[in-house]
Amino acid sequence: MRTATENQAIQVEITDEMVDRFRVAPGTKVRLDRWDTKWNVPASLELLNKDELKREADEFIKQRVQELAELQDVFWADGRYSLLVIVQGSDASGKDSIIKHVTSA
């Protein structure tokens, strides 16, 4: 178990690079049955407990709320584009909470 000082020393930023592997370029055809959903957790994130990782993820979303709002306006105004978000997890893994949190932006 880490001490409070060690916990404070562990600062990990969830980067766009980590998220990019889940993005699909416009116009790209995707076969979801062939999409690898496995995510190899970076060693720096493996050190975080559930609460620490949740704080990092919350911060990542907070930093991008304005971007999400702008993209929502583009989708709505243009009427040509769609966004498919797949949230995968076992029962009681928090999928509903994730959707509510992200769409509340």
mmCIF file with all atom_site columns, C-alpha atoms in Angstrom:
data_model
loop_
_atom_site.group_PDB
_atom_site.id
_atom_site.type_symbol
_atom_site.label_atom_id
_atom_site.label_alt_id
_atom_site.label_comp_id
_atom_site.label_asym_id
_atom_site.label_entity_id
_atom_site.label_seq_id
_atom_site.pdbx_PDB_ins_code
_atom_site.Cartn_x
_atom_site.Cartn_y
_atom_site.Cartn_z
_atom_site.occupancy
_atom_site.B_iso_or_equiv
_atom_site.pdbx_formal_charge
_atom_site.auth_seq_id
_atom_site.auth_comp_id
_atom_site.auth_asym_id
_atom_site.auth_atom_id
_atom_site.pdbx_PDB_model_num
ATOM 1   C CA . MET A 1 1   ? 0.000   0.000  0.000   1.00 0.00 ? 1   MET A CA 1
ATOM 2   C CA . ARG A 1 2   ? 1.314   3.447  -0.932  1.00 0.00 ? 2   ARG A CA 1
ATOM 3   C CA . THR A 1 3   ? 1.646   6.310  1.485   1.00 0.00 ? 3   THR A CA 1
ATOM 4   C CA . ALA A 1 4   ? -0.164  9.620  0.978   1.00 0.00 ? 4   ALA A CA 1
ATOM 5   C CA . THR A 1 5   ? 3.115   11.164 -0.199  1.00 0.00 ? 5   THR A CA 1
ATOM 6   C CA . GLU A 1 6   ? 3.568   8.440  -2.809  1.00 0.00 ? 6   GLU A CA 1
ATOM 7   C CA . ASN A 1 7   ? -0.018  8.922  -4.003  1.00 0.00 ? 7   ASN A CA 1
ATOM 8   C CA . GLN A 1 8   ? 0.578   12.646 -4.478  1.00 0.00 ? 8   GLN A CA 1
ATOM 9   C CA . ALA A 1 9   ? 3.750   11.921 -6.449  1.00 0.00 ? 9   ALA A CA 1
ATOM 10  C CA . ILE A 1 10  ? 1.852   9.794  -8.966  1.00 0.00 ? 10  ILE A CA 1
ATOM 11  C CA . GLN A 1 11  ? 0.444   12.205 -11.501 1.00 0.00 ? 11  GLN A CA 1
ATOM 12  C CA . VAL A 1 12  ? -0.697  10.663 -14.734 1.00 0.00 ? 12  VAL A CA 1
ATOM 13  C CA . GLU A 1 13  ? -2.356  12.545 -17.528 1.00 0.00 ? 13  GLU A CA 1
ATOM 14  C CA . ILE A 1 14  ? -4.744  10.738 -19.824 1.00 0.00 ? 14  ILE A CA 1
ATOM 15  C CA . THR A 1 15  ? -3.531  11.955 -23.197 1.00 0.00 ? 15  THR A CA 1
ATOM 16  C CA . ASP A 1 16  ? -5.138  12.323 -26.604 1.00 0.00 ? 16  ASP A CA 1
ATOM 17  C CA . GLU A 1 17  ? -2.711  9.654  -27.799 1.00 0.00 ? 17  GLU A CA 1
ATOM 18  C CA . MET A 1 18  ? -4.344  7.145  -25.453 1.00 0.00 ? 18  MET A CA 1
ATOM 19  C CA . VAL A 1 19  ? -7.754  8.036  -26.837 1.00 0.00 ? 19  VAL A CA 1
ATOM 20  C CA . ASP A 1 20  ? -6.752  8.207  -30.526 1.00 0.00 ? 20  ASP A CA 1
ATOM 21  C CA . ARG A 1 21  ? -6.704  4.439  -30.976 1.00 0.00 ? 21  ARG A CA 1
ATOM 22  C CA . PHE A 1 22  ? -10.462 4.465  -30.405 1.00 0.00 ? 22  PHE A CA 1
ATOM 23  C CA . ARG A 1 23  ? -11.167 7.126  -33.029 1.00 0.00 ? 23  ARG A CA 1
ATOM 24  C CA . VAL A 1 24  ? -12.156 6.276  -36.584 1.00 0.00 ? 24  VAL A CA 1
ATOM 25  C CA . ALA A 1 25  ? -11.223 8.625  -39.417 1.00 0.00 ? 25  ALA A CA 1
ATOM 26  C CA . PRO A 1 26  ? -14.156 10.111 -41.346 1.00 0.00 ? 26  PRO A CA 1
ATOM 27  C CA . GLY A 1 27  ? -15.133 7.992  -44.316 1.00 0.00 ? 27  GLY A CA 1
ATOM 28  C CA . THR A 1 28  ? -13.425 4.891  -42.965 1.00 0.00 ? 28  THR A CA 1
ATOM 29  C CA . LYS A 1 29  ? -15.434 1.683  -43.065 1.00 0.00 ? 29  LYS A CA 1
ATOM 30  C CA . VAL A 1 30  ? -15.328 -0.214 -39.803 1.00 0.00 ? 30  VAL A CA 1
ATOM 31  C CA . ARG A 1 31  ? -16.256 -3.788 -39.040 1.00 0.00 ? 31  ARG A CA 1
ATOM 32  C CA . LEU A 1 32  ? -17.160 -3.710 -35.360 1.00 0.00 ? 32  LEU A CA 1
ATOM 33  C CA . ASP A 1 33  ? -16.845 -7.487 -35.137 1.00 0.00 ? 33  ASP A CA 1
ATOM 34  C CA . ARG A 1 34  ? -13.175 -7.057 -36.067 1.00 0.00 ? 34  ARG A CA 1
ATOM 35  C CA . TRP A 1 35  ? -12.493 -4.065 -33.807 1.00 0.00 ? 35  TRP A CA 1
ATOM 36  C CA . ASP A 1 36  ? -10.062 -4.900 -31.013 1.00 0.00 ? 36  ASP A CA 1
ATOM 37  C CA . THR A 1 37  ? -11.618 -3.612 -27.804 1.00 0.00 ? 37  THR A CA 1
ATOM 38  C CA . LYS A 1 38  ? -8.690  -4.583 -25.627 1.00 0.00 ? 38  LYS A CA 1
ATOM 39  C CA . TRP A 1 39  ? -6.858  -1.669 -24.124 1.00 0.00 ? 39  TRP A CA 1
ATOM 40  C CA . ASN A 1 40  ? -3.353  -2.190 -22.838 1.00 0.00 ? 40  ASN A CA 1
ATOM 41  C CA . VAL A 1 41  ? -3.227  0.019  -19.796 1.00 0.00 ? 41  VAL A CA 1
ATOM 42  C CA . PRO A 1 42  ? -0.052  2.134  -19.715 1.00 0.00 ? 42  PRO A CA 1
ATOM 43  C CA . ALA A 1 43  ? 2.225   1.202  -16.832 1.00 0.00 ? 43  ALA A CA 1
ATOM 44  C CA . SER A 1 44  ? 1.762   4.662  -15.312 1.00 0.00 ? 44  SER A CA 1
ATOM 45  C CA . LEU A 1 45  ? -2.005  4.108  -15.071 1.00 0.00 ? 45  LEU A CA 1
ATOM 46  C CA . GLU A 1 46  ? -1.622  0.642  -13.570 1.00 0.00 ? 46  GLU A CA 1
ATOM 47  C CA . LEU A 1 47  ? -0.252  2.353  -10.468 1.00 0.00 ? 47  LEU A CA 1
ATOM 48  C CA . LEU A 1 48  ? -3.517  4.195  -9.876  1.00 0.00 ? 48  LEU A CA 1
ATOM 49  C CA . ASN A 1 49  ? -6.319  2.802  -7.782  1.00 0.00 ? 49  ASN A CA 1
ATOM 50  C CA . LYS A 1 50  ? -9.926  3.060  -8.963  1.00 0.00 ? 50  LYS A CA 1
ATOM 51  C CA . ASP A 1 51  ? -10.550 6.456  -7.339  1.00 0.00 ? 51  ASP A CA 1
ATOM 52  C CA . GLU A 1 52  ? -7.343  7.969  -8.708  1.00 0.00 ? 52  GLU A CA 1
ATOM 53  C CA . LEU A 1 53  ? -8.089  6.716  -12.207 1.00 0.00 ? 53  LEU A CA 1
ATOM 54  C CA . LYS A 1 54  ? -11.631 8.098  -11.979 1.00 0.00 ? 54  LYS A CA 1
ATOM 55  C CA . ARG A 1 55  ? -10.250 11.516 -10.998 1.00 0.00 ? 55  ARG A CA 1
ATOM 56  C CA . GLU A 1 56  ? -7.891  11.460 -13.992 1.00 0.00 ? 56  GLU A CA 1
ATOM 57  C CA . ALA A 1 57  ? -10.727 10.494 -16.351 1.00 0.00 ? 57  ALA A CA 1
ATOM 58  C CA . ASP A 1 58  ? -12.981 13.218 -14.897 1.00 0.00 ? 58  ASP A CA 1
ATOM 59  C CA . GLU A 1 59  ? -10.245 15.794 -15.450 1.00 0.00 ? 59  GLU A CA 1
ATOM 60  C CA . PHE A 1 60  ? -9.790  14.602 -19.041 1.00 0.00 ? 60  PHE A CA 1
ATOM 61  C CA . ILE A 1 61  ? -13.513 15.124 -19.692 1.00 0.00 ? 61  ILE A CA 1
ATOM 62  C CA . LYS A 1 62  ? -13.620 18.513 -17.925 1.00 0.00 ? 62  LYS A CA 1
ATOM 63  C CA . GLN A 1 63  ? -10.807 19.758 -20.146 1.00 0.00 ? 63  GLN A CA 1
ATOM 64  C CA . ARG A 1 64  ? -12.793 18.782 -23.226 1.00 0.00 ? 64  ARG A CA 1
ATOM 65  C CA . VAL A 1 65  ? -16.342 19.852 -22.308 1.00 0.00 ? 65  VAL A CA 1
ATOM 66  C CA . GLN A 1 66  ? -16.199 22.906 -24.588 1.00 0.00 ? 66  GLN A CA 1
ATOM 67  C CA . GLU A 1 67  ? -14.910 20.795 -27.473 1.00 0.00 ? 67  GLU A CA 1
ATOM 68  C CA . LEU A 1 68  ? -17.745 18.296 -26.944 1.00 0.00 ? 68  LEU A CA 1
ATOM 69  C CA . ALA A 1 69  ? -20.319 21.104 -26.920 1.00 0.00 ? 69  ALA A CA 1
ATOM 70  C CA . GLU A 1 70  ? -18.918 22.576 -30.151 1.00 0.00 ? 70  GLU A CA 1
ATOM 71  C CA . LEU A 1 71  ? -18.943 19.189 -31.859 1.00 0.00 ? 71  LEU A CA 1
ATOM 72  C CA . GLN A 1 72  ? -22.528 18.634 -30.761 1.00 0.00 ? 72  GLN A CA 1
ATOM 73  C CA . ASP A 1 73  ? -23.469 21.946 -32.413 1.00 0.00 ? 73  ASP A CA 1
ATOM 74  C CA . VAL A 1 74  ? -21.723 20.893 -35.636 1.00 0.00 ? 74  VAL A CA 1
ATOM 75  C CA . PHE A 1 75  ? -23.563 17.570 -35.724 1.00 0.00 ? 75  PHE A CA 1
ATOM 76  C CA . TRP A 1 76  ? -26.906 19.231 -35.048 1.00 0.00 ? 76  TRP A CA 1
ATOM 77  C CA . ALA A 1 77  ? -26.457 22.130 -37.488 1.00 0.00 ? 77  ALA A CA 1
ATOM 78  C CA . ASP A 1 78  ? -25.130 20.070 -40.372 1.00 0.00 ? 78  ASP A CA 1
ATOM 79  C CA . GLY A 1 79  ? -27.516 17.149 -40.113 1.00 0.00 ? 79  GLY A CA 1
ATOM 80  C CA . ARG A 1 80  ? -25.274 14.912 -42.251 1.00 0.00 ? 80  ARG A CA 1
ATOM 81  C CA . TYR A 1 81  ? -23.029 13.308 -39.678 1.00 0.00 ? 81  TYR A CA 1
ATOM 82  C CA . SER A 1 82  ? -23.524 10.688 -37.027 1.00 0.00 ? 82  SER A CA 1
ATOM 83  C CA . LEU A 1 83  ? -21.593 9.642  -33.990 1.00 0.00 ? 83  LEU A CA 1
ATOM 84  C CA . LEU A 1 84  ? -21.556 6.090  -32.724 1.00 0.00 ? 84  LEU A CA 1
ATOM 85  C CA . VAL A 1 85  ? -20.273 5.579  -29.211 1.00 0.00 ? 85  VAL A CA 1
ATOM 86  C CA . ILE A 1 86  ? -19.992 2.052  -27.897 1.00 0.00 ? 86  ILE A CA 1
ATOM 87  C CA . VAL A 1 87  ? -19.689 1.675  -24.164 1.00 0.00 ? 87  VAL A CA 1
ATOM 88  C CA . GLN A 1 88  ? -18.674 -1.845 -23.284 1.00 0.00 ? 88  GLN A CA 1
ATOM 89  C CA . GLY A 1 89  ? -18.649 -3.245 -19.782 1.00 0.00 ? 89  GLY A CA 1
ATOM 90  C CA . SER A 1 90  ? -20.069 -5.931 -17.575 1.00 0.00 ? 90  SER A CA 1
ATOM 91  C CA . ASP A 1 91  ? -23.264 -5.469 -15.566 1.00 0.00 ? 91  ASP A CA 1
ATOM 92  C CA . ALA A 1 92  ? -22.952 -2.774 -12.897 1.00 0.00 ? 92  ALA A CA 1
ATOM 93  C CA . SER A 1 93  ? -19.731 -1.455 -14.460 1.00 0.00 ? 93  SER A CA 1
ATOM 94  C CA . GLY A 1 94  ? -21.059 2.103  -14.647 1.00 0.00 ? 94  GLY A CA 1
ATOM 95  C CA . LYS A 1 95  ? -22.048 2.341  -18.315 1.00 0.00 ? 95  LYS A CA 1
ATOM 96  C CA . ASP A 1 96  ? -25.194 4.370  -17.551 1.00 0.00 ? 96  ASP A CA 1
ATOM 97  C CA . SER A 1 97  ? -23.240 6.787  -15.369 1.00 0.00 ? 97  SER A CA 1
ATOM 98  C CA . ILE A 1 98  ? -20.633 7.281  -18.081 1.00 0.00 ? 98  ILE A CA 1
ATOM 99  C CA . ILE A 1 99  ? -23.294 8.101  -20.663 1.00 0.00 ? 99  ILE A CA 1
ATOM 100 C CA . LYS A 1 100 ? -25.069 10.539 -18.321 1.00 0.00 ? 100 LYS A CA 1
ATOM 101 C CA . HIS A 1 101 ? -21.774 12.196 -17.385 1.00 0.00 ? 101 HIS A CA 1
ATOM 102 C CA . VAL A 1 102 ? -20.508 12.665 -20.930 1.00 0.00 ? 102 VAL A CA 1
ATOM 103 C CA . THR A 1 103 ? -23.826 13.794 -22.409 1.00 0.00 ? 103 THR A CA 1
ATOM 104 C CA . SER A 1 104 ? -24.332 16.341 -19.640 1.00 0.00 ? 104 SER A CA 1
ATOM 105 C CA . ALA A 1 105 ? -21.638 18.519 -21.217 1.00 0.00 ? 105 ALA A CA 1
#
